[in-house]
mmCIF file of C-alpha atoms in Angstrom:
data_model
loop_
_atom_site.group_PDB
_atom_site.id
_atom_site.type_symbol
_atom_site.label_atom_id
_atom_site.label_comp_id
_atom_site.label_asym_id
_atom_site.label_seq_id
_atom_site.Cartn_x
_atom_site.Cartn_y
_atom_site.Cartn_z
ATOM 1 C CA VAL A 33 -8.020 144.939 -43.905
ATOM 2 C CA SER A 34 -5.920 147.456 -41.966
ATOM 3 C CA ALA A 35 -8.075 150.221 -43.497
ATOM 4 C CA GLY A 36 -11.250 148.578 -42.224
ATOM 5 C CA ALA A 37 -12.422 146.649 -45.284
ATOM 6 C CA ASP A 38 -14.421 143.451 -44.890
ATOM 7 C CA PHE A 39 -13.875 140.403 -47.039
ATOM 8 C CA TRP A 40 -15.189 136.859 -47.179
ATOM 9 C CA LEU A 41 -14.994 133.748 -49.315
ATOM 10 C CA SER A 42 -17.984 133.045 -51.515
ATOM 11 C CA SER A 43 -19.602 129.648 -51.181
ATOM 12 C CA VAL A 44 -18.851 127.090 -53.867
ATOM 13 C CA SER A 45 -22.433 126.292 -54.840
ATOM 14 C CA GLY A 46 -23.495 129.923 -54.602
ATOM 15 C CA SER A 47 -20.967 130.977 -57.226
ATOM 16 C CA MET A 48 -21.734 128.252 -59.784
ATOM 17 C CA ILE A 49 -23.601 128.963 -63.019
ATOM 18 C CA ARG A 50 -26.278 126.466 -64.054
ATOM 19 C CA SER A 51 -26.164 124.904 -67.508
ATOM 20 C CA GLY A 52 -28.919 123.504 -69.665
ATOM 21 C CA LYS A 53 -26.548 120.707 -70.676
ATOM 22 C CA LYS A 54 -24.838 118.014 -68.641
ATOM 23 C CA VAL A 55 -21.598 119.238 -67.047
ATOM 24 C CA ILE A 56 -18.597 117.146 -66.015
ATOM 25 C CA SER A 57 -15.997 119.065 -64.049
ATOM 26 C CA VAL A 58 -12.347 118.097 -63.759
ATOM 27 C CA CYS A 59 -10.354 119.936 -61.103
ATOM 28 C CA ALA A 60 -7.375 119.064 -58.918
ATOM 29 C CA VAL A 61 -5.747 119.727 -55.600
ATOM 30 C CA ARG A 62 -2.720 121.466 -57.170
ATOM 31 C CA THR A 63 -1.246 122.456 -60.521
ATOM 32 C CA GLY A 64 0.262 119.621 -62.531
ATOM 33 C CA CYS A 65 -1.756 116.706 -61.123
ATOM 34 C CA GLY A 66 -3.027 115.701 -64.550
ATOM 35 C CA LYS A 67 -6.368 117.487 -64.965
ATOM 36 C CA SER A 68 -6.042 118.006 -68.683
ATOM 37 C CA GLN A 69 -4.939 114.471 -69.552
ATOM 38 C CA THR A 70 -7.929 113.269 -67.510
ATOM 39 C CA SER A 71 -10.249 115.668 -69.344
ATOM 40 C CA ARG A 72 -8.888 114.481 -72.685
ATOM 41 C CA LYS A 73 -9.574 110.856 -71.770
ATOM 42 C CA ILE A 74 -13.115 111.808 -70.768
ATOM 43 C CA ALA A 75 -13.596 113.639 -74.068
ATOM 44 C CA ARG A 76 -12.422 110.595 -76.056
ATOM 45 C CA ILE A 77 -14.816 108.298 -74.185
ATOM 46 C CA LEU A 78 -17.752 110.626 -74.787
ATOM 47 C CA GLN A 79 -16.811 111.168 -78.428
ATOM 48 C CA GLY A 80 -16.708 107.400 -78.827
ATOM 49 C CA ALA A 81 -20.298 107.315 -77.566
ATOM 50 C CA GLY A 82 -21.295 109.797 -80.265
ATOM 51 C CA LYS A 83 -21.524 112.842 -78.008
ATOM 52 C CA LYS A 84 -20.551 116.351 -79.087
ATOM 53 C CA ILE A 85 -18.178 117.844 -76.531
ATOM 54 C CA GLY A 86 -17.527 121.440 -75.567
ATOM 55 C CA VAL A 87 -14.468 121.967 -73.372
ATOM 56 C CA ILE A 88 -14.368 125.120 -71.266
ATOM 57 C CA ARG A 89 -11.073 126.127 -69.692
ATOM 58 C CA HIS A 90 -10.637 128.352 -66.663
ATOM 59 C CA PRO A 91 -9.607 131.980 -67.406
ATOM 60 C CA MET A 92 -6.062 132.876 -68.423
ATOM 61 C CA PRO A 93 -6.475 136.650 -68.935
ATOM 62 C CA TYR A 94 -3.127 137.766 -70.308
ATOM 63 C CA GLY A 95 -4.228 140.004 -73.186
ATOM 64 C CA ASN A 96 -6.963 142.478 -74.089
ATOM 65 C CA LEU A 97 -9.838 141.424 -71.836
ATOM 66 C CA GLU A 98 -12.516 143.207 -73.876
ATOM 67 C CA LYS A 99 -11.519 141.266 -76.974
ATOM 68 C CA GLN A 100 -11.319 138.050 -74.932
ATOM 69 C CA LYS A 101 -14.875 138.132 -73.563
ATOM 70 C CA VAL A 102 -15.768 134.889 -75.360
ATOM 71 C CA GLN A 103 -13.125 132.844 -77.164
ATOM 72 C CA ARG A 104 -13.458 129.690 -79.244
ATOM 73 C CA PHE A 105 -10.505 127.644 -80.453
ATOM 74 C CA ALA A 106 -11.018 124.927 -83.059
ATOM 75 C CA SER A 107 -7.840 125.143 -85.164
ATOM 76 C CA TYR A 108 -4.149 125.914 -84.781
ATOM 77 C CA ALA A 109 -4.786 129.089 -86.747
ATOM 78 C CA ASP A 110 -7.169 130.241 -83.992
ATOM 79 C CA LEU A 111 -4.303 130.030 -81.481
ATOM 80 C CA GLN A 112 -2.136 132.304 -83.603
ATOM 81 C CA GLU A 113 -4.906 134.729 -84.513
ATOM 82 C CA GLN A 114 -5.820 135.248 -80.860
ATOM 83 C CA ASN A 115 -2.173 135.653 -79.771
ATOM 84 C CA CYS A 116 -2.218 132.797 -77.281
ATOM 85 C CA THR A 117 0.565 132.438 -74.731
ATOM 86 C CA ILE A 118 2.497 129.186 -74.370
ATOM 87 C CA GLU A 119 0.444 128.374 -71.268
ATOM 88 C CA GLU A 120 -2.789 128.800 -73.225
ATOM 89 C CA MET A 121 -1.522 126.773 -76.175
ATOM 90 C CA GLU A 122 -0.443 123.978 -73.812
ATOM 91 C CA GLU A 123 -4.052 123.671 -72.694
ATOM 92 C CA TYR A 124 -5.880 124.190 -75.998
ATOM 93 C CA GLU A 125 -3.706 122.421 -78.574
ATOM 94 C CA PRO A 126 -4.307 118.798 -77.453
ATOM 95 C CA TYR A 127 -8.082 119.293 -77.671
ATOM 96 C CA ILE A 128 -7.817 120.837 -81.128
ATOM 97 C CA ALA A 129 -5.870 117.756 -82.240
ATOM 98 C CA MET A 130 -8.826 115.652 -81.011
ATOM 99 C CA GLY A 131 -11.385 117.733 -82.885
ATOM 100 C CA CYS A 132 -12.805 119.213 -79.661
ATOM 101 C CA PRO A 133 -13.575 122.948 -79.669
ATOM 102 C CA VAL A 134 -12.260 124.780 -76.609
ATOM 103 C CA PHE A 135 -13.969 127.795 -75.084
ATOM 104 C CA ALA A 136 -12.413 130.327 -72.728
ATOM 105 C CA GLY A 137 -12.328 134.049 -72.061
ATOM 106 C CA VAL A 138 -13.655 136.422 -69.417
ATOM 107 C CA ASP A 139 -17.474 136.304 -69.276
ATOM 108 C CA TYR A 140 -18.142 132.747 -68.169
ATOM 109 C CA GLU A 141 -21.915 132.847 -68.482
ATOM 110 C CA ALA A 142 -21.642 134.085 -72.074
ATOM 111 C CA ILE A 143 -18.968 131.466 -72.728
ATOM 112 C CA LEU A 144 -21.228 128.711 -71.404
ATOM 113 C CA ARG A 145 -24.179 129.810 -73.517
ATOM 114 C CA GLU A 146 -21.995 129.793 -76.622
ATOM 115 C CA ALA A 147 -20.661 126.307 -75.871
ATOM 116 C CA GLU A 148 -24.172 125.006 -75.213
ATOM 117 C CA LYS A 149 -25.138 125.856 -78.807
ATOM 118 C CA GLU A 150 -22.916 123.110 -80.207
ATOM 119 C CA ALA A 151 -22.218 120.651 -77.379
ATOM 120 C CA ASP A 152 -24.211 117.783 -75.870
ATOM 121 C CA ILE A 153 -21.955 117.704 -72.807
ATOM 122 C CA ILE A 154 -19.755 120.391 -71.259
ATOM 123 C CA ILE A 155 -16.381 119.475 -69.762
ATOM 124 C CA TRP A 156 -15.040 122.009 -67.275
ATOM 125 C CA ASP A 157 -11.242 121.672 -67.437
ATOM 126 C CA GLY A 158 -10.324 123.594 -64.307
ATOM 127 C CA GLY A 159 -7.219 125.478 -63.278
ATOM 128 C CA ASN A 160 -5.104 124.975 -60.218
ATOM 129 C CA ASN A 161 -6.734 127.807 -58.319
ATOM 130 C CA ASP A 162 -10.438 127.299 -58.804
ATOM 131 C CA PHE A 163 -13.383 125.097 -58.181
ATOM 132 C CA PRO A 164 -15.914 124.583 -61.005
ATOM 133 C CA PHE A 165 -17.522 127.757 -62.372
ATOM 134 C CA TYR A 166 -20.512 125.637 -63.468
ATOM 135 C CA ARG A 167 -22.722 123.373 -61.375
ATOM 136 C CA PRO A 168 -21.443 119.895 -62.284
ATOM 137 C CA ASP A 169 -23.463 116.729 -62.704
ATOM 138 C CA LEU A 170 -20.237 114.829 -62.007
ATOM 139 C CA GLU A 171 -17.305 116.293 -60.082
ATOM 140 C CA ILE A 172 -13.945 114.609 -60.732
ATOM 141 C CA VAL A 173 -10.829 115.677 -58.808
ATOM 142 C CA VAL A 174 -7.255 114.587 -59.567
ATOM 143 C CA VAL A 175 -4.626 114.091 -56.851
ATOM 144 C CA ASP A 176 -0.867 113.656 -57.190
ATOM 145 C CA PRO A 177 0.949 111.238 -54.851
ATOM 146 C CA HIS A 178 4.227 112.988 -55.679
ATOM 147 C CA ARG A 179 2.817 115.724 -53.422
ATOM 148 C CA ALA A 180 0.991 113.513 -50.945
ATOM 149 C CA GLY A 181 -0.675 115.535 -48.220
ATOM 150 C CA ASP A 182 -1.148 118.640 -50.368
ATOM 151 C CA GLU A 183 -4.770 117.596 -50.876
ATOM 152 C CA GLN A 184 -5.348 118.811 -47.304
ATOM 153 C CA SER A 185 -3.049 121.817 -47.354
ATOM 154 C CA TYR A 186 -4.032 124.125 -50.221
ATOM 155 C CA TYR A 187 -7.091 126.215 -51.029
ATOM 156 C CA PRO A 188 -9.201 125.648 -53.050
ATOM 157 C CA GLY A 189 -7.703 122.232 -53.749
ATOM 158 C CA GLU A 190 -8.856 120.930 -50.382
ATOM 159 C CA VAL A 191 -12.393 122.122 -51.174
ATOM 160 C CA ASN A 192 -12.312 120.155 -54.424
ATOM 161 C CA PHE A 193 -10.931 117.108 -52.611
ATOM 162 C CA LYS A 194 -13.752 117.087 -50.053
ATOM 163 C CA ARG A 195 -16.511 117.752 -52.615
ATOM 164 C CA ALA A 196 -15.461 115.229 -55.269
ATOM 165 C CA ASP A 197 -17.783 112.527 -56.548
ATOM 166 C CA VAL A 198 -14.751 110.798 -58.058
ATOM 167 C CA ILE A 199 -11.110 111.085 -56.952
ATOM 168 C CA LEU A 200 -8.477 110.006 -59.454
ATOM 169 C CA ILE A 201 -5.033 109.141 -58.045
ATOM 170 C CA ASN A 202 -2.643 109.796 -60.932
ATOM 171 C CA LYS A 203 1.057 108.996 -61.564
ATOM 172 C CA MET A 204 1.024 105.854 -59.439
ATOM 173 C CA ASP A 205 3.677 104.240 -61.669
ATOM 174 C CA THR A 206 6.301 106.793 -60.584
ATOM 175 C CA ALA A 207 5.176 107.516 -57.005
ATOM 176 C CA GLU A 208 6.455 105.927 -53.787
ATOM 177 C CA ASP A 209 4.187 103.336 -52.165
ATOM 178 C CA TYR A 210 4.056 105.235 -48.877
ATOM 179 C CA ALA A 211 2.875 108.372 -50.700
ATOM 180 C CA VAL A 212 0.078 106.518 -52.469
ATOM 181 C CA SER A 213 -0.975 105.009 -49.133
ATOM 182 C CA LEU A 214 -1.073 108.453 -47.512
ATOM 183 C CA VAL A 215 -3.325 109.802 -50.261
ATOM 184 C CA LYS A 216 -5.664 106.822 -49.860
ATOM 185 C CA GLU A 217 -5.782 107.358 -46.100
ATOM 186 C CA ASN A 218 -6.678 111.012 -46.605
ATOM 187 C CA ILE A 219 -9.460 110.060 -49.005
ATOM 188 C CA GLN A 220 -10.950 107.725 -46.417
ATOM 189 C CA LYS A 221 -10.692 110.413 -43.772
ATOM 190 C CA CYS A 222 -11.970 113.399 -45.762
ATOM 191 C CA ASN A 223 -14.224 111.972 -48.480
ATOM 192 C CA PRO A 224 -14.976 108.281 -47.865
ATOM 193 C CA HIS A 225 -17.995 108.262 -50.203
ATOM 194 C CA ALA A 226 -16.022 109.262 -53.296
ATOM 195 C CA LYS A 227 -15.339 106.658 -55.958
ATOM 196 C CA VAL A 228 -11.590 106.175 -56.389
ATOM 197 C CA ILE A 229 -9.816 105.613 -59.705
ATOM 198 C CA GLU A 230 -6.166 104.568 -59.714
ATOM 199 C CA ALA A 231 -4.087 105.551 -62.724
ATOM 200 C CA ASN A 232 -0.616 105.676 -64.216
ATOM 201 C CA SER A 233 0.804 108.388 -66.430
ATOM 202 C CA PRO A 234 3.203 106.484 -68.714
ATOM 203 C CA ILE A 235 5.642 108.539 -70.775
ATOM 204 C CA SER A 236 6.818 107.870 -74.313
ATOM 205 C CA VAL A 237 9.422 109.325 -76.663
ATOM 206 C CA ALA A 238 9.414 108.688 -80.410
ATOM 207 C CA GLN A 239 13.244 108.800 -80.715
ATOM 208 C CA GLU A 240 14.526 107.635 -77.351
ATOM 209 C CA GLU A 241 17.971 106.896 -78.828
ATOM 210 C CA MET A 242 18.529 110.646 -79.051
ATOM 211 C CA ILE A 243 18.591 110.783 -75.226
ATOM 212 C CA ALA A 244 20.796 107.772 -74.423
ATOM 213 C CA GLY A 245 24.321 108.793 -73.439
ATOM 214 C CA GLN A 246 23.727 112.472 -74.197
ATOM 215 C CA ARG A 247 24.013 115.697 -72.220
ATOM 216 C CA VAL A 248 20.442 116.974 -72.260
ATOM 217 C CA LEU A 249 18.589 120.157 -71.410
ATOM 218 C CA VAL A 250 15.143 119.340 -70.013
ATOM 219 C CA VAL A 251 12.288 121.778 -70.607
ATOM 220 C CA GLU A 252 9.234 121.204 -68.434
ATOM 221 C CA ASP A 253 5.737 122.674 -68.028
ATOM 222 C CA GLY A 254 6.192 126.099 -66.429
ATOM 223 C CA PRO A 255 3.241 126.362 -63.992
ATOM 224 C CA THR A 256 3.799 122.849 -62.635
ATOM 225 C CA LEU A 257 7.359 123.715 -61.623
ATOM 226 C CA THR A 258 6.769 127.231 -60.345
ATOM 227 C CA HIS A 259 3.594 127.737 -58.313
ATOM 228 C CA GLY A 260 2.857 123.999 -58.576
ATOM 229 C CA GLY A 261 5.952 123.283 -56.489
ATOM 230 C CA MET A 262 7.045 120.155 -58.398
ATOM 231 C CA LYS A 263 10.770 119.434 -58.729
ATOM 232 C CA PHE A 264 10.466 117.394 -61.927
ATOM 233 C CA GLY A 265 8.073 116.494 -64.702
ATOM 234 C CA ALA A 266 7.769 114.186 -67.700
ATOM 235 C CA GLY A 267 11.009 115.465 -69.224
ATOM 236 C CA ILE A 268 13.148 114.542 -66.217
ATOM 237 C CA LEU A 269 11.471 111.132 -66.006
ATOM 238 C CA ALA A 270 12.235 110.522 -69.690
ATOM 239 C CA ALA A 271 15.860 111.679 -69.380
ATOM 240 C CA ASN A 272 16.407 109.214 -66.527
ATOM 241 C CA LYS A 273 14.436 106.381 -68.113
ATOM 242 C CA TYR A 274 16.222 106.532 -71.450
ATOM 243 C CA GLY A 275 19.745 106.910 -70.094
ATOM 244 C CA ALA A 276 20.826 110.527 -70.460
ATOM 245 C CA LYS A 277 24.506 110.966 -69.578
ATOM 246 C CA GLU A 278 23.839 114.279 -67.830
ATOM 247 C CA ILE A 279 20.931 116.639 -67.208
ATOM 248 C CA ILE A 280 22.539 120.051 -67.490
ATOM 249 C CA ASP A 281 21.844 123.032 -65.245
ATOM 250 C CA PRO A 282 20.385 125.830 -67.424
ATOM 251 C CA ARG A 283 21.331 128.649 -65.029
ATOM 252 C CA PRO A 284 24.549 129.765 -66.826
ATOM 253 C CA TRP A 285 22.529 130.520 -69.964
ATOM 254 C CA LEU A 286 19.400 132.092 -68.468
ATOM 255 C CA THR A 287 18.245 135.231 -70.228
ATOM 256 C CA GLY A 288 16.005 138.134 -69.213
ATOM 257 C CA THR A 289 12.770 137.158 -67.489
ATOM 258 C CA LEU A 290 13.932 133.579 -66.908
ATOM 259 C CA LYS A 291 16.558 134.894 -64.483
ATOM 260 C CA GLU A 292 13.717 136.485 -62.519
ATOM 261 C CA THR A 293 11.784 133.195 -62.538
ATOM 262 C CA PHE A 294 14.718 131.315 -60.976
ATOM 263 C CA GLU A 295 15.148 134.071 -58.387
ATOM 264 C CA LYS A 296 11.471 133.858 -57.452
ATOM 265 C CA TYR A 297 11.471 130.052 -57.388
ATOM 266 C CA PRO A 298 14.977 129.061 -56.216
ATOM 267 C CA GLY A 299 13.905 125.463 -55.682
ATOM 268 C CA ILE A 300 13.783 124.790 -59.430
ATOM 269 C CA GLY A 301 16.358 122.110 -60.120
ATOM 270 C CA ASN A 302 18.387 121.245 -63.215
ATOM 271 C CA LEU A 303 15.607 121.933 -65.664
ATOM 272 C CA LEU A 304 14.072 124.817 -67.549
ATOM 273 C CA PRO A 305 10.420 125.816 -67.008
ATOM 274 C CA ALA A 306 8.669 126.759 -70.249
ATOM 275 C CA MET A 307 7.611 130.241 -69.251
ATOM 276 C CA GLY A 308 5.788 131.937 -72.099
ATOM 277 C CA TYR A 309 3.160 134.383 -70.867
ATOM 278 C CA GLY A 310 4.130 136.967 -73.484
ATOM 279 C CA LYS A 311 6.413 137.657 -76.440
ATOM 280 C CA GLU A 312 9.334 138.710 -74.242
ATOM 281 C CA GLN A 313 9.270 135.499 -72.208
ATOM 282 C CA ILE A 314 8.975 133.364 -75.353
ATOM 283 C CA LYS A 315 11.993 135.161 -76.822
ATOM 284 C CA ASP A 316 13.972 134.606 -73.594
ATOM 285 C CA LEU A 317 13.042 130.914 -73.579
ATOM 286 C CA GLU A 318 14.177 130.461 -77.179
ATOM 287 C CA LYS A 319 17.484 132.250 -76.571
ATOM 288 C CA THR A 320 18.231 130.298 -73.392
ATOM 289 C CA ILE A 321 17.583 126.951 -75.078
ATOM 290 C CA ASN A 322 19.714 127.785 -78.116
ATOM 291 C CA GLU A 323 22.648 129.093 -76.073
ATOM 292 C CA ALA A 324 22.724 126.177 -73.612
ATOM 293 C CA ASP A 325 25.632 123.749 -73.993
ATOM 294 C CA CYS A 326 23.871 120.436 -74.568
ATOM 295 C CA ASP A 327 23.567 117.635 -77.107
ATOM 296 C CA CYS A 328 19.785 117.377 -77.081
ATOM 297 C CA VAL A 329 16.715 119.188 -75.749
ATOM 298 C CA VAL A 330 14.134 116.999 -74.010
ATOM 299 C CA ILE A 331 10.731 118.716 -74.162
ATOM 300 C CA GLY A 332 8.280 117.660 -71.464
ATOM 301 C CA THR A 333 5.662 120.351 -72.109
ATOM 302 C CA PRO A 334 2.073 119.510 -73.149
ATOM 303 C CA ILE A 335 2.534 121.651 -76.268
ATOM 304 C CA ASP A 336 4.864 120.856 -79.165
ATOM 305 C CA LEU A 337 7.320 123.615 -78.226
ATOM 306 C CA ALA A 338 9.168 123.306 -81.544
ATOM 307 C CA ARG A 339 6.085 124.751 -83.270
ATOM 308 C CA VAL A 340 6.250 127.901 -81.138
ATOM 309 C CA ILE A 341 9.964 128.677 -81.007
ATOM 310 C CA ASN A 342 12.967 127.969 -83.228
ATOM 311 C CA ILE A 343 15.054 125.296 -81.504
ATOM 312 C CA GLU A 344 18.467 125.098 -83.152
ATOM 313 C CA LYS A 345 19.459 121.830 -81.503
ATOM 314 C CA PRO A 346 18.301 118.224 -81.806
ATOM 315 C CA SER A 347 15.157 117.824 -79.717
ATOM 316 C CA VAL A 348 12.718 115.128 -78.645
ATOM 317 C CA ARG A 349 9.229 115.502 -77.283
ATOM 318 C CA VAL A 350 7.898 113.526 -74.336
ATOM 319 C CA THR A 351 4.215 112.628 -74.400
ATOM 320 C CA TYR A 352 2.046 111.134 -71.691
ATOM 321 C CA GLU A 353 -1.535 109.986 -71.390
ATOM 322 C CA LEU A 354 -3.749 108.617 -68.648
ATOM 323 C CA GLU A 355 -3.788 104.853 -68.045
ATOM 324 C CA GLU A 356 -6.318 103.623 -65.501
ATOM 325 C CA ILE A 357 -5.353 100.489 -63.583
ATOM 326 C CA SER A 358 -8.258 100.025 -61.167
ATOM 327 C CA THR A 359 -11.541 98.179 -61.673
ATOM 328 C CA VAL A 360 -13.377 101.465 -61.319
ATOM 329 C CA ASP A 361 -12.337 103.580 -64.293
ATOM 330 C CA LEU A 362 -13.562 106.607 -66.219
ATOM 331 C CA GLU A 363 -15.774 104.538 -68.505
ATOM 332 C CA THR A 364 -17.499 103.181 -65.398
ATOM 333 C CA VAL A 365 -18.264 106.566 -63.872
ATOM 334 C CA LEU A 366 -19.234 108.051 -67.257
ATOM 335 C CA LYS A 367 -21.883 105.432 -68.100
ATOM 336 C CA PRO A 368 -24.794 107.755 -67.199
ATOM 337 C CA PHE A 369 -23.450 110.262 -69.759
ATOM 338 C CA THR A 370 -22.856 107.857 -72.649
ATOM 339 C CA LYS A 371 -26.402 106.533 -72.958
#
């Protein structure tokens, strides 16, 4: 700008690509609201209605962009063959487990055309910093009452919030009542015509007795804790719920790039973000976990981290899915797509 350059923001509708298939978009106001668990629930509903689903994820261009022009993931082997980062695997793996192919890459028109060849309905599973790349027939936006007010404070999340056909308030089971009320007030003020779905995000652990009375290291989803600004995730909730004796501070054992992460985001609490954008970060994560003085590792990441790194300590995985609690739910708003 100081050199005299002009810049402007492109319009939302002007940047969207049209599809020949029905498109349902799922975006959010910030990272970590629960977009992907919402998208997975949508995919299950549509699969139950006999529809073939193609999920398209927003770009995560960490490797060779020419080779990543159009990517398709339908098996765990695909993740390894295409050298996916932990962040990518966190997004793709749950869909693969459901039998849903996932498309991503760089050229999003070419990606769409490829997905259209095998899908009846396209689900756009958006990132934290985008609005839909495709013109949606239904625009669903997820908000997080743990960060009440952020729906009016961040771009492009605020754009999504004001455009939404459906707003889903997630994590109501662990949020404060005043925060939920504030989100509802902001919906009425900014987008009163949107349908509102209320939902919980219940957590579960297969071996909860491994947490009770133990000193635990909690590993959480990296993006949610860093640029998402959250101070806790599913792992911390599980450690508290199931009676951990102590949640240890990982700082004394941080290695390599993880030290830089904590310097950049000093607000990270007594937990370890699963940073894994490349081989070096994955190696640092593995070393930090194995050197930490703890009885058990509580893994709150969407991916099964034990499949990616060698964890030399007892570990438990926390899982969570969407649970709607309002009369208006996803099945209601998806009826036009299940016929």
